[in-house]
PDB file of C-alpha atoms and ligand atoms in Angstrom:
ATOM      1  CA  MET A   1      13.887  88.780  81.050  1.00 80.00           C
ATOM      2  CA  ARG A   2      16.323  85.925  81.420  1.00 81.00           C
ATOM      3  CA  ASP A   3      16.684  83.394  84.221  1.00 84.00           C
ATOM      4  CA  ASN A   4      19.846  81.410  84.916  1.00 74.00           C
ATOM      5  CA  GLN A   5      17.976  78.540  86.538  1.00 65.00           C
ATOM      6  CA  ARG A   6      14.965  76.910  85.035  1.00 47.00           C
ATOM      7  CA  SER A   7      14.447  74.559  87.963  1.00 44.00           C
ATOM      8  CA  SER A   8      13.332  75.676  91.401  1.00 43.00           C
ATOM      9  CA  ALA A   9      15.796  77.322  93.770  1.00 45.00           C
ATOM     10  CA  LEU A  10      18.469  74.934  94.973  1.00 50.00           C
ATOM     11  CA  MET A  11      18.010  75.806  98.621  1.00 51.00           C
ATOM     12  CA  SER A  12      14.345  75.018  99.087  1.00 60.00           C
ATOM     13  CA  GLY A  13      14.990  72.354 101.745  1.00 73.00           C
ATOM     14  CA  PRO A  14      17.213  72.276 104.839  1.00 86.00           C
ATOM     15  CA  MET A  15      20.823  73.265 104.251  1.00 92.00           C
ATOM     16  CA  ASP A  16      23.375  70.564 103.547  1.00 94.00           C
ATOM     17  CA  ASP A  17      26.886  70.437 105.061  1.00 95.00           C
ATOM     18  CA  THR A  18      28.457  72.422 102.217  1.00 96.00           C
ATOM     19  CA  GLN A  19      25.896  75.186 102.610  1.00 96.00           C
ATOM     20  CA  LEU A  20      26.323  75.231 106.400  1.00 96.00           C
ATOM     21  CA  LEU A  21      30.067  75.661 105.792  1.00 97.00           C
ATOM     22  CA  ARG A  22      29.681  78.302 103.066  1.00 98.00           C
ATOM     23  CA  TYR A  23      27.442  80.453 105.225  1.00 98.00           C
ATOM     24  CA  SER A  24      29.013  79.552 108.603  1.00 98.00           C
ATOM     25  CA  ARG A  25      30.287  83.063 109.361  1.00 98.00           C
ATOM     26  CA  HIS A  26      26.770  84.451 109.105  1.00 98.00           C
ATOM     27  CA  ILE A  27      25.224  81.453 110.882  1.00 98.00           C
ATOM     28  CA  LEU A  28      27.657  82.056 113.760  1.00 98.00           C
ATOM     29  CA  LEU A  29      26.179  85.513 114.317  1.00 98.00           C
ATOM     30  CA  ALA A  30      23.679  85.211 117.168  1.00 98.00           C
ATOM     31  CA  GLU A  31      21.399  87.765 115.454  1.00 98.00           C
ATOM     32  CA  PHE A  32      21.265  85.588 112.305  1.00 98.00           C
ATOM     33  CA  GLY A  33      21.798  81.866 112.897  1.00 97.00           C
ATOM     34  CA  VAL A  34      20.409  79.116 110.656  1.00 97.00           C
ATOM     35  CA  ASP A  35      16.935  80.663 110.577  1.00 97.00           C
ATOM     36  CA  ALA A  36      18.069  83.949 109.012  1.00 98.00           C
ATOM     37  CA  GLN A  37      20.289  82.080 106.558  1.00 98.00           C
ATOM     38  CA  GLN A  38      17.316  79.986 105.496  1.00 97.00           C
ATOM     39  CA  ARG A  39      15.294  83.181 105.031  1.00 98.00           C
ATOM     40  CA  PHE A  40      18.072  84.643 102.862  1.00 98.00           C
ATOM     41  CA  ALA A  41      17.893  81.519 100.677  1.00 97.00           C
ATOM     42  CA  GLU A  42      14.138  81.906 100.306  1.00 97.00           C
ATOM     43  CA  SER A  43      14.348  85.655  99.644  1.00 98.00           C
ATOM     44  CA  HIS A  44      14.157  87.648  96.434  1.00 98.00           C
ATOM     45  CA  ALA A  45      16.014  90.959  96.099  1.00 98.00           C
ATOM     46  CA  LEU A  46      15.358  93.386  93.245  1.00 98.00           C
ATOM     47  CA  ILE A  47      18.376  95.548  92.364  1.00 98.00           C
ATOM     48  CA  VAL A  48      17.613  98.519  90.103  1.00 98.00           C
ATOM     49  CA  GLY A  49      20.829  99.725  88.453  1.00 98.00           C
ATOM     50  CA  ILE A  50      23.970  97.576  88.152  1.00 98.00           C
ATOM     51  CA  GLY A  51      26.549 100.359  88.227  1.00 98.00           C
ATOM     52  CA  GLY A  52      28.817 101.601  90.997  1.00 98.00           C
ATOM     53  CA  LEU A  53      26.290 100.879  93.763  1.00 98.00           C
ATOM     54  CA  GLY A  54      24.584  97.867  92.212  1.00 98.00           C
ATOM     55  CA  ASN A  55      27.901  96.035  91.773  1.00 98.00           C
ATOM     56  CA  PRO A  56      28.789  95.714  95.483  1.00 98.00           C
ATOM     57  CA  VAL A  57      25.126  95.253  96.462  1.00 98.00           C
ATOM     58  CA  ALA A  58      24.734  92.315  94.051  1.00 98.00           C
ATOM     59  CA  GLN A  59      28.101  90.849  95.028  1.00 98.00           C
ATOM     60  CA  PHE A  60      27.399  90.904  98.784  1.00 98.00           C
ATOM     61  CA  LEU A  61      23.835  89.582  98.426  1.00 98.00           C
ATOM     62  CA  ALA A  62      24.978  86.757  96.130  1.00 98.00           C
ATOM     63  CA  ALA A  63      27.860  85.823  98.425  1.00 98.00           C
ATOM     64  CA  ALA A  64      25.476  85.871 101.406  1.00 98.00           C
ATOM     65  CA  GLY A  65      23.167  83.399  99.670  1.00 98.00           C
ATOM     66  CA  VAL A  66      20.109  85.527  98.922  1.00 98.00           C
ATOM     67  CA  GLY A  67      18.187  82.986  96.852  1.00 98.00           C
ATOM     68  CA  THR A  68      17.005  85.114  93.926  1.00 98.00           C
ATOM     69  CA  LEU A  69      18.455  88.347  92.582  1.00 98.00           C
ATOM     70  CA  THR A  70      16.714  90.297  89.831  1.00 98.00           C
ATOM     71  CA  LEU A  71      19.085  92.738  88.123  1.00 98.00           C
ATOM     72  CA  VAL A  72      17.640  95.648  86.113  1.00 98.00           C
ATOM     73  CA  ASP A  73      19.894  97.773  83.901  1.00 98.00           C
ATOM     74  CA  ALA A  74      19.728  98.715  80.205  1.00 97.00           C
ATOM     75  CA  ASP A  75      23.372  99.856  79.940  1.00 97.00           C
ATOM     76  CA  ARG A  76      26.436  98.150  78.556  1.00 98.00           C
ATOM     77  CA  VAL A  77      29.798  98.090  80.323  1.00 98.00           C
ATOM     78  CA  ALA A  78      31.965 101.074  79.295  1.00 98.00           C
ATOM     79  CA  LEU A  79      35.670 101.597  79.842  1.00 98.00           C
ATOM     80  CA  THR A  80      34.875 104.541  82.161  1.00 97.00           C
ATOM     81  CA  ASN A  81      32.922 102.163  84.466  1.00 97.00           C
ATOM     82  CA  LEU A  82      35.923  99.999  85.338  1.00 98.00           C
ATOM     83  CA  GLN A  83      37.444 102.552  87.767  1.00 98.00           C
ATOM     84  CA  ARG A  84      34.704 101.715  90.321  1.00 98.00           C
ATOM     85  CA  GLN A  85      32.330  98.988  89.067  1.00 98.00           C
ATOM     86  CA  ILE A  86      34.203  96.065  90.542  1.00 97.00           C
ATOM     87  CA  LEU A  87      32.176  93.164  89.128  1.00 98.00           C
ATOM     88  CA  PHE A  88      33.346  94.077  85.608  1.00 98.00           C
ATOM     89  CA  ASP A  89      36.709  93.381  83.998  1.00 97.00           C
ATOM     90  CA  THR A  90      38.265  94.740  80.829  1.00 98.00           C
ATOM     91  CA  ALA A  91      36.928  91.853  78.735  1.00 98.00           C
ATOM     92  CA  ALA A  92      33.370  92.797  79.752  1.00 98.00           C
ATOM     93  CA  VAL A  93      33.494  96.189  77.991  1.00 98.00           C
ATOM     94  CA  GLY A  94      30.620  96.313  75.490  1.00 98.00           C
ATOM     95  CA  LYS A  95      28.597  93.557  77.158  1.00 98.00           C
ATOM     96  CA  ALA A  96      25.217  94.165  78.796  1.00 98.00           C
ATOM     97  CA  LYS A  97      25.850  95.032  82.453  1.00 98.00           C
ATOM     98  CA  VAL A  98      23.251  92.558  83.722  1.00 98.00           C
ATOM     99  CA  ASP A  99      24.891  89.740  81.718  1.00 98.00           C
ATOM    100  CA  ALA A 100      28.444  90.592  82.797  1.00 98.00           C
ATOM    101  CA  ALA A 101      27.281  90.843  86.409  1.00 98.00           C
ATOM    102  CA  GLY A 102      25.280  87.614  86.138  1.00 98.00           C
ATOM    103  CA  THR A 103      28.364  85.711  84.952  1.00 97.00           C
ATOM    104  CA  ARG A 104      30.434  86.997  87.867  1.00 98.00           C
ATOM    105  CA  LEU A 105      27.694  86.333  90.429  1.00 98.00           C
ATOM    106  CA  ALA A 106      27.287  82.747  89.201  1.00 97.00           C
ATOM    107  CA  ALA A 107      31.010  82.275  89.808  1.00 97.00           C
ATOM    108  CA  VAL A 108      30.755  83.829  93.284  1.00 97.00           C
ATOM    109  CA  ASN A 109      27.803  81.643  94.277  1.00 98.00           C
ATOM    110  CA  PRO A 110      26.240  79.154  91.833  1.00 97.00           C
ATOM    111  CA  GLU A 111      23.376  78.551  94.310  1.00 96.00           C
ATOM    112  CA  VAL A 112      21.904  81.976  93.618  1.00 98.00           C
ATOM    113  CA  ARG A 113      19.268  82.347  90.929  1.00 98.00           C
ATOM    114  CA  VAL A 114      19.935  85.478  88.844  1.00 98.00           C
ATOM    115  CA  VAL A 115      17.167  87.001  86.732  1.00 98.00           C
ATOM    116  CA  THR A 116      18.300  89.713  84.322  1.00 98.00           C
ATOM    117  CA  VAL A 117      16.242  92.545  82.853  1.00 98.00           C
ATOM    118  CA  PRO A 118      18.430  94.288  80.227  1.00 97.00           C
ATOM    119  CA  THR A 119      15.891  96.992  79.370  1.00 94.00           C
ATOM    120  CA  ARG A 120      14.526 100.252  80.723  1.00 92.00           C
ATOM    121  CA  VAL A 121      11.440  99.496  82.784  1.00 92.00           C
ATOM    122  CA  ALA A 122       8.392 101.707  83.124  1.00 90.00           C
ATOM    123  CA  LEU A 123       6.390 102.080  86.329  1.00 91.00           C
ATOM    124  CA  GLY A 124       3.994  99.253  85.439  1.00 93.00           C
ATOM    125  CA  GLU A 125       6.753  96.687  85.057  1.00 95.00           C
ATOM    126  CA  LEU A 126       8.619  98.061  88.081  1.00 97.00           C
ATOM    127  CA  SER A 127       5.473  97.548  90.159  1.00 97.00           C
ATOM    128  CA  LEU A 128       5.276  93.900  89.090  1.00 97.00           C
ATOM    129  CA  LEU A 129       8.988  93.383  89.826  1.00 98.00           C
ATOM    130  CA  ALA A 130       8.682  95.065  93.251  1.00 98.00           C
ATOM    131  CA  ALA A 131       5.609  93.026  94.150  1.00 98.00           C
ATOM    132  CA  ALA A 132       7.565  89.820  93.438  1.00 98.00           C
ATOM    133  CA  ALA A 133      10.534  90.869  95.611  1.00 98.00           C
ATOM    134  CA  ASP A 134      11.070  90.899  99.382  1.00 98.00           C
ATOM    135  CA  VAL A 135      13.404  93.890  99.338  1.00 98.00           C
ATOM    136  CA  ILE A 136      14.203  96.471  96.651  1.00 98.00           C
ATOM    137  CA  ILE A 137      17.598  98.151  96.431  1.00 98.00           C
ATOM    138  CA  ASP A 138      17.660 101.352  94.387  1.00 98.00           C
ATOM    139  CA  CYS A 139      21.092 101.735  92.818  1.00 98.00           C
ATOM    140  CA  SER A 140      19.962 103.973  89.954  1.00 96.00           C
ATOM    141  CA  ASP A 141      21.544 107.299  89.081  1.00 92.00           C
ATOM    142  CA  ASN A 142      18.633 109.608  88.282  1.00 92.00           C
ATOM    143  CA  PHE A 143      15.630 111.126  90.045  1.00 92.00           C
ATOM    144  CA  ALA A 144      13.033 109.869  87.552  1.00 92.00           C
ATOM    145  CA  THR A 145      13.984 106.232  88.200  1.00 95.00           C
ATOM    146  CA  ARG A 146      14.236 106.793  91.963  1.00 96.00           C
ATOM    147  CA  HIS A 147      10.729 108.236  92.077  1.00 96.00           C
ATOM    148  CA  ALA A 148       9.353 105.393  89.932  1.00 97.00           C
ATOM    149  CA  VAL A 149      11.027 102.774  92.165  1.00 98.00           C
ATOM    150  CA  ASN A 150       9.614 104.525  95.247  1.00 98.00           C
ATOM    151  CA  ARG A 151       6.087 104.535  93.805  1.00 97.00           C
ATOM    152  CA  ALA A 152       6.374 100.822  93.001  1.00 98.00           C
ATOM    153  CA  CYS A 153       7.623 100.025  96.518  1.00 98.00           C
ATOM    154  CA  VAL A 154       4.894 102.051  98.268  1.00 98.00           C
ATOM    155  CA  ALA A 155       2.209 100.433  96.084  1.00 97.00           C
ATOM    156  CA  ALA A 156       3.575  96.944  96.799  1.00 97.00           C
ATOM    157  CA  LYS A 157       4.253  97.767 100.485  1.00 98.00           C
ATOM    158  CA  LYS A 158       7.848  96.528 100.134  1.00 98.00           C
ATOM    159  CA  PRO A 159      10.948  97.935 101.882  1.00 98.00           C
ATOM    160  CA  LEU A 160      13.230 100.126  99.737  1.00 98.00           C
ATOM    161  CA  VAL A 161      16.948 100.599 100.403  1.00 98.00           C
ATOM    162  CA  SER A 162      18.016 103.789  98.673  1.00 98.00           C
ATOM    163  CA  GLY A 163      21.568 104.913  97.911  1.00 98.00           C
ATOM    164  CA  ALA A 164      23.321 107.666  96.005  1.00 97.00           C
ATOM    165  CA  ALA A 165      26.952 108.611  95.398  1.00 97.00           C
ATOM    166  CA  ILE A 166      28.474 111.545  93.532  1.00 96.00           C
ATOM    167  CA  ARG A 167      31.906 113.213  93.817  1.00 96.00           C
ATOM    168  CA  PHE A 168      32.836 112.508  97.480  1.00 97.00           C
ATOM    169  CA  ASP A 169      29.238 112.611  98.793  1.00 97.00           C
ATOM    170  CA  GLY A 170      27.143 109.585  99.673  1.00 98.00           C
ATOM    171  CA  GLN A 171      23.584 109.056 100.959  1.00 98.00           C
ATOM    172  CA  ILE A 172      21.810 105.980 102.292  1.00 98.00           C
ATOM    173  CA  ALA A 173      18.241 105.624 103.597  1.00 98.00           C
ATOM    174  CA  VAL A 174      15.572 102.969 104.057  1.00 98.00           C
ATOM    175  CA  PHE A 175      11.940 103.679 103.167  1.00 98.00           C
ATOM    176  CA  ASP A 176       9.853 100.903 104.670  1.00 98.00           C
ATOM    177  CA  SER A 177       6.222 101.350 103.666  1.00 96.00           C
ATOM    178  CA  ARG A 178       5.156  98.146 105.426  1.00 97.00           C
ATOM    179  CA  ASP A 179       4.605 100.553 108.352  1.00 97.00           C
ATOM    180  CA  PRO A 180       2.389 103.445 107.152  1.00 95.00           C
ATOM    181  CA  ALA A 181       3.983 105.742 109.764  1.00 96.00           C
ATOM    182  CA  ASN A 182       7.280 105.619 107.862  1.00 97.00           C
ATOM    183  CA  PRO A 183       8.191 108.266 105.263  1.00 98.00           C
ATOM    184  CA  CYS A 184       8.808 107.388 101.614  1.00 98.00           C
ATOM    185  CA  TYR A 185      11.429 108.732  99.201  1.00 98.00           C
ATOM    186  CA  HIS A 186       8.964 111.345  97.920  1.00 97.00           C
ATOM    187  CA  CYS A 187       8.444 112.687 101.469  1.00 97.00           C
ATOM    188  CA  LEU A 188      12.157 113.555 101.438  1.00 95.00           C
ATOM    189  CA  PHE A 189      12.737 114.555  97.813  1.00 93.00           C
ATOM    190  CA  GLY A 190       9.672 116.062  96.150  1.00 88.00           C
ATOM    191  CA  GLU A 191       9.443 115.793  92.381  1.00 84.00           C
ATOM    192  CA  GLY A 192       8.596 119.483  92.052  1.00 66.00           C
ATOM    193  CA  ASP A 193      11.925 120.468  93.591  1.00 59.00           C
ATOM    194  CA  GLU A 194      14.265 121.810  90.954  1.00 52.00           C
ATOM    195  CA  PHE A 195      17.190 119.551  91.688  1.00 59.00           C
ATOM    196  CA  GLU A 196      20.142 119.853  89.430  1.00 61.00           C
ATOM    197  CA  GLU A 197      20.663 116.336  88.148  1.00 66.00           C
ATOM    198  CA  THR A 198      24.272 115.525  88.987  1.00 65.00           C
ATOM    199  CA  ARG A 199      25.741 112.558  87.179  1.00 70.00           C
ATOM    200  CA  CYS A 200      29.023 110.702  87.485  1.00 69.00           C
ATOM    201  CA  ALA A 201      29.590 111.318  83.768  1.00 72.00           C
ATOM    202  CA  THR A 202      29.975 115.052  84.316  1.00 80.00           C
ATOM    203  CA  MET A 203      30.801 115.418  88.014  1.00 88.00           C
ATOM    204  CA  GLY A 204      33.150 112.505  88.732  1.00 95.00           C
ATOM    205  CA  VAL A 205      32.862 110.013  91.579  1.00 96.00           C
ATOM    206  CA  PHE A 206      35.390 108.733  94.122  1.00 97.00           C
ATOM    207  CA  ALA A 207      35.687 104.990  93.453  1.00 98.00           C
ATOM    208  CA  PRO A 208      35.659 103.643  97.051  1.00 98.00           C
ATOM    209  CA  LEU A 209      32.632 105.847  97.849  1.00 98.00           C
ATOM    210  CA  VAL A 210      30.357 103.617  95.753  1.00 98.00           C
ATOM    211  CA  GLY A 211      31.751 100.617  97.631  1.00 98.00           C
ATOM    212  CA  ILE A 212      31.035 102.207 101.019  1.00 98.00           C
ATOM    213  CA  VAL A 213      27.493 103.251 100.056  1.00 98.00           C
ATOM    214  CA  GLY A 214      26.776  99.971  98.216  1.00 98.00           C
ATOM    215  CA  ALA A 215      28.076  97.837 101.096  1.00 98.00           C
ATOM    216  CA  THR A 216      25.899  99.836 103.506  1.00 98.00           C
ATOM    217  CA  GLN A 217      22.862  99.236 101.268  1.00 98.00           C
ATOM    218  CA  ALA A 218      23.676  95.502 101.222  1.00 99.00           C
ATOM    219  CA  ALA A 219      23.930  95.542 105.025  1.00 98.00           C
ATOM    220  CA  GLU A 220      20.496  97.170 105.355  1.00 98.00           C
ATOM    221  CA  ALA A 221      18.981  94.718 102.852  1.00 99.00           C
ATOM    222  CA  LEU A 222      20.323  91.674 104.748  1.00 98.00           C
ATOM    223  CA  LYS A 223      19.143  93.109 108.093  1.00 98.00           C
ATOM    224  CA  LEU A 224      15.652  93.620 106.644  1.00 98.00           C
ATOM    225  CA  LEU A 225      15.565  90.054 105.278  1.00 98.00           C
ATOM    226  CA  ALA A 226      16.959  88.403 108.449  1.00 98.00           C
ATOM    227  CA  PRO A 227      15.238  90.367 110.150  1.00 98.00           C
ATOM    228  CA  ALA A 228      17.774  91.756 112.615  1.00 98.00           C
ATOM    229  CA  GLY A 229      18.690  95.011 114.316  1.00 98.00           C
ATOM    230  CA  ARG A 230      17.274  98.455 113.570  1.00 98.00           C
ATOM    231  CA  SER A 231      16.948  99.577 109.960  1.00 98.00           C
ATOM    232  CA  LEU A 232      17.592 103.054 108.593  1.00 98.00           C
ATOM    233  CA  ALA A 233      13.837 103.602 108.144  1.00 97.00           C
ATOM    234  CA  GLY A 234      13.104 107.255 108.927  1.00 96.00           C
ATOM    235  CA  ARG A 235      16.795 108.155 108.878  1.00 98.00           C
ATOM    236  CA  LEU A 236      19.079 109.476 106.135  1.00 98.00           C
ATOM    237  CA  LEU A 237      22.817 108.867 106.432  1.00 98.00           C
ATOM    238  CA  LEU A 238      25.058 111.426 104.726  1.00 98.00           C
ATOM    239  CA  LEU A 239      28.739 110.742 104.117  1.00 98.00           C
ATOM    240  CA  ASP A 240      31.378 113.312 103.255  1.00 98.00           C
ATOM    241  CA  ALA A 241      34.173 110.963 102.198  1.00 98.00           C
ATOM    242  CA  LEU A 242      36.653 113.818 101.744  1.00 98.00           C
ATOM    243  CA  ALA A 243      36.479 114.626 105.466  1.00 98.00           C
ATOM    244  CA  MET A 244      35.295 111.049 106.231  1.00 98.00           C
ATOM    245  CA  GLU A 245      32.417 112.406 108.275  1.00 98.00           C
ATOM    246  CA  TRP A 246      28.983 110.808 108.646  1.00 98.00           C
ATOM    247  CA  ARG A 247      25.834 112.720 109.557  1.00 98.00           C
ATOM    248  CA  GLU A 248      22.379 111.366 110.339  1.00 98.00           C
ATOM    249  CA  VAL A 249      19.206 113.287 109.548  1.00 97.00           C
ATOM    250  CA  ARG A 250      15.726 112.269 110.670  1.00 97.00           C
ATOM    251  CA  VAL A 251      13.256 111.907 107.821  1.00 97.00           C
ATOM    252  CA  ILE A 252       9.652 112.756 108.678  1.00 96.00           C
ATOM    253  CA  LYS A 253       6.585 111.520 106.836  1.00 97.00           C
ATOM    254  CA  ASP A 254       4.901 114.258 104.803  1.00 96.00           C
ATOM    255  CA  PRO A 255       1.155 113.994 105.577  1.00 95.00           C
ATOM    256  CA  ALA A 256       0.424 115.612 102.194  1.00 95.00           C
ATOM    257  CA  CYS A 257       2.755 113.276 100.263  1.00 96.00           C
ATOM    258  CA  PRO A 258       1.079 112.380  96.929  1.00 96.00           C
ATOM    259  CA  VAL A 259       2.728 108.927  96.976  1.00 97.00           C
ATOM    260  CA  CYS A 260       2.304 107.626 100.556  1.00 97.00           C
ATOM    261  CA  GLY A 261      -0.071 110.161 102.136  1.00 91.00           C
ATOM    262  CA  PRO A 262      -3.497 109.228 103.547  1.00 81.00           C
ATOM    263  CA  ARG A 263      -5.366 110.590 100.525  1.00 69.00           C
ATOM    264  CA  VAL A 264      -3.670 108.143  98.172  1.00 65.00           C
ATOM    265  CA  ARG A 265      -5.973 105.325  97.207  1.00 54.00           C
ATOM    266  CA  SER A 266      -4.315 101.940  97.460  1.00 50.00           C
TER     267      SER A 266
HETATM  268 ZN1   ZN B 301       5.729 109.839 101.026  1.00 88.98          ZN
END
């Protein structure tokens, strides 16, 4: 794990004039104001996966002044990533994704502390990372990681912003286990279900789709941190980008869920 700032976060006190100017367009929003901006500065977001979704999520959260971002990804930048992973340029090919992203994010907003985890993380470490964060954004590309992230979030009682994008199809949901009435990811997608794992490497992915889904995840994360508005908790948004049609599906808590159900010992 690496940390770009050894000293404490730069925005621990009241905002100075430069910060008020930098964040003025958020501060001007009646639903945010100075208070929400201060909360962003004091917040810690954990982003799991710095690919097509993690790129725009990290970029928007850094630009918005979320004080600490922890980036988890074991991959290196490949030429095939550049079609949609907009934090990376051609010179970054071969570099660790978390390092290439960290360099770009420091240029976007040097006030943000970026912690990088360039390894695969097991459930135990994920649980520690989730417990230290205020919001977790799942930008991974496989069911095993999504289920592990969900378990960590339920155990830590932290809100999870989930996203997925493949071909022209996108999904976004929030699983907020701070309220035990809310469903978790496992309530929606059981591990026993025989899902065909569909990956960008074999199926293709429409480049702007990851931007749309990632920007929507960033929006939900900022709303949760502010806090402002109504989150997507208990709702799943489905996007067909080919027809440009959105659908919303209600997600119901599974009383027998082995992750968040009443028989799970906390
Ligand atoms: Zn559940």
